[in-house]
Amino acid sequence: MGLRQIDIPAKERFMRLPEVMARTGLIKQTIYMRMAEATFPQSIKIGKTTVAWRESEIDAWIIDTIAESERRREQNRKQERKIERQRERERARQGETECAA
């Protein structure tokens, strides 16, 4: 079986599990669970019993995870502001009701 030639970015390299764990802060079980859920980059078999991950895919996952966290944080802030405005309107209505009584 011959080797196929494909375009690989000059910087591309493989990361083994300990490095993936250190880079992401995830434990082994979480990495494999998320791989099964297709929410984490898939490993690549590089030997009979050896797997690794593409560094570029791990980096992209980290960037996407940060962006998603920031998006959720902003959504939560908007929701909190909306709730606060509703509370202020309710307090204002209660004040009007008390004054009218």
GROMACS .gro file of C-alpha atoms in nm, residues 15-28:
model
   14
   15MET     CA    1  -0.108   1.586   1.972
   16ARG     CA    2  -0.127   1.282   2.198
   17LEU     CA    3  -0.389   1.245   2.471
   18PRO     CA    4  -0.190   1.393   2.763
   19GLU     CA    5  -0.124   1.709   2.562
   20VAL     CA    6  -0.488   1.730   2.449
   21MET     CA    7  -0.596   1.696   2.812
   22ALA     CA    8  -0.351   1.965   2.923
   23ARG     CA    9  -0.450   2.202   2.642
   24THR     CA   10  -0.828   2.163   2.687
   25GLY     CA   11  -0.855   2.103   3.061
   26LEU     CA   12  -1.071   1.796   2.994
   27ILE     CA   13  -1.018   1.451   3.139
   28LYS     CA   14  -0.986   1.140   2.922
   0.00000   0.00000   0.00000
